[in-house]
């Protein structure tokens, strides 16, 4: 059985969601670094 190909719009949504997660993750890392610097 062939896997169903995702429609273009849902692939686009997945890509955008993935980028959004990465941006949130990067911001969280920056916040952690800032709080670490405040401790020292």
mmCIF file with all atom_site columns, C-alpha atoms in Angstrom:
data_model
loop_
_atom_site.group_PDB
_atom_site.id
_atom_site.type_symbol
_atom_site.label_atom_id
_atom_site.label_alt_id
_atom_site.label_comp_id
_atom_site.label_asym_id
_atom_site.label_entity_id
_atom_site.label_seq_id
_atom_site.pdbx_PDB_ins_code
_atom_site.Cartn_x
_atom_site.Cartn_y
_atom_site.Cartn_z
_atom_site.occupancy
_atom_site.B_iso_or_equiv
_atom_site.pdbx_formal_charge
_atom_site.auth_seq_id
_atom_site.auth_comp_id
_atom_site.auth_asym_id
_atom_site.auth_atom_id
_atom_site.pdbx_PDB_model_num
ATOM 1  C CA . UNK A 1 1  ? 0.000  0.000  0.000  1.00 0.00 ? 1  UNK A CA 1
ATOM 2  C CA . UNK A 1 2  ? 1.245  3.428  -0.890 1.00 0.00 ? 2  UNK A CA 1
ATOM 3  C CA . UNK A 1 3  ? 1.306  5.938  1.963  1.00 0.00 ? 3  UNK A CA 1
ATOM 4  C CA . UNK A 1 4  ? -1.170 8.733  1.384  1.00 0.00 ? 4  UNK A CA 1
ATOM 5  C CA . UNK A 1 5  ? 0.502  11.953 0.386  1.00 0.00 ? 5  UNK A CA 1
ATOM 6  C CA . UNK A 1 6  ? -0.415 14.906 2.494  1.00 0.00 ? 6  UNK A CA 1
ATOM 7  C CA . UNK A 1 7  ? -2.227 17.718 0.724  1.00 0.00 ? 7  UNK A CA 1
ATOM 8  C CA . UNK A 1 8  ? -0.009 20.720 0.115  1.00 0.00 ? 8  UNK A CA 1
ATOM 9  C CA . UNK A 1 9  ? -1.773 22.950 2.659  1.00 0.00 ? 9  UNK A CA 1
ATOM 10 C CA . UNK A 1 10 ? -1.397 20.490 5.529  1.00 0.00 ? 10 UNK A CA 1
ATOM 11 C CA . UNK A 1 11 ? 2.299  20.016 4.716  1.00 0.00 ? 11 UNK A CA 1
ATOM 12 C CA . UNK A 1 12 ? 2.669  23.800 4.817  1.00 0.00 ? 12 UNK A CA 1
ATOM 13 C CA . UNK A 1 13 ? 0.907  23.895 8.202  1.00 0.00 ? 13 UNK A CA 1
ATOM 14 C CA . UNK A 1 14 ? 3.263  21.200 9.513  1.00 0.00 ? 14 UNK A CA 1
ATOM 15 C CA . UNK A 1 15 ? 6.306  23.180 8.342  1.00 0.00 ? 15 UNK A CA 1
ATOM 16 C CA . UNK A 1 16 ? 5.018  26.407 9.919  1.00 0.00 ? 16 UNK A CA 1
ATOM 17 C CA . UNK A 1 17 ? 4.159  24.615 13.171 1.00 0.00 ? 17 UNK A CA 1
ATOM 18 C CA . UNK A 1 18 ? 7.619  23.042 13.246 1.00 0.00 ? 18 UNK A CA 1
ATOM 19 C CA . UNK A 1 19 ? 9.281  26.443 12.769 1.00 0.00 ? 19 UNK A CA 1
ATOM 20 C CA . UNK A 1 20 ? 7.077  27.914 15.509 1.00 0.00 ? 20 UNK A CA 1
ATOM 21 C CA . UNK A 1 21 ? 8.151  25.154 17.904 1.00 0.00 ? 21 UNK A CA 1
ATOM 22 C CA . UNK A 1 22 ? 11.808 25.801 17.078 1.00 0.00 ? 22 UNK A CA 1
ATOM 23 C CA . UNK A 1 23 ? 11.393 29.546 17.699 1.00 0.00 ? 23 UNK A CA 1
ATOM 24 C CA . UNK A 1 24 ? 9.710  28.890 21.061 1.00 0.00 ? 24 UNK A CA 1
ATOM 25 C CA . UNK A 1 25 ? 12.460 26.419 21.962 1.00 0.00 ? 25 UNK A CA 1
ATOM 26 C CA . UNK A 1 26 ? 15.179 28.956 21.084 1.00 0.00 ? 26 UNK A CA 1
ATOM 27 C CA . UNK A 1 27 ? 13.454 31.650 23.160 1.00 0.00 ? 27 UNK A CA 1
ATOM 28 C CA . UNK A 1 28 ? 13.196 29.268 26.112 1.00 0.00 ? 28 UNK A CA 1
ATOM 29 C CA . UNK A 1 29 ? 16.916 28.509 25.852 1.00 0.00 ? 29 UNK A CA 1
ATOM 30 C CA . UNK A 1 30 ? 17.712 32.241 25.820 1.00 0.00 ? 30 UNK A CA 1
ATOM 31 C CA . UNK A 1 31 ? 15.542 32.772 28.900 1.00 0.00 ? 31 UNK A CA 1
ATOM 32 C CA . UNK A 1 32 ? 17.341 29.932 30.679 1.00 0.00 ? 32 UNK A CA 1
ATOM 33 C CA . UNK A 1 33 ? 20.700 31.479 29.802 1.00 0.00 ? 33 UNK A CA 1
ATOM 34 C CA . UNK A 1 34 ? 19.554 34.886 31.084 1.00 0.00 ? 34 UNK A CA 1
ATOM 35 C CA . UNK A 1 35 ? 18.378 33.423 34.386 1.00 0.00 ? 35 UNK A CA 1
ATOM 36 C CA . UNK A 1 36 ? 21.684 31.548 34.719 1.00 0.00 ? 36 UNK A CA 1
ATOM 37 C CA . UNK A 1 37 ? 23.612 34.785 34.201 1.00 0.00 ? 37 UNK A CA 1
ATOM 38 C CA . UNK A 1 38 ? 21.445 36.527 36.800 1.00 0.00 ? 38 UNK A CA 1
ATOM 39 C CA . UNK A 1 39 ? 22.343 33.835 39.330 1.00 0.00 ? 39 UNK A CA 1
ATOM 40 C CA . UNK A 1 40 ? 26.085 34.440 38.956 1.00 0.00 ? 40 UNK A CA 1
#
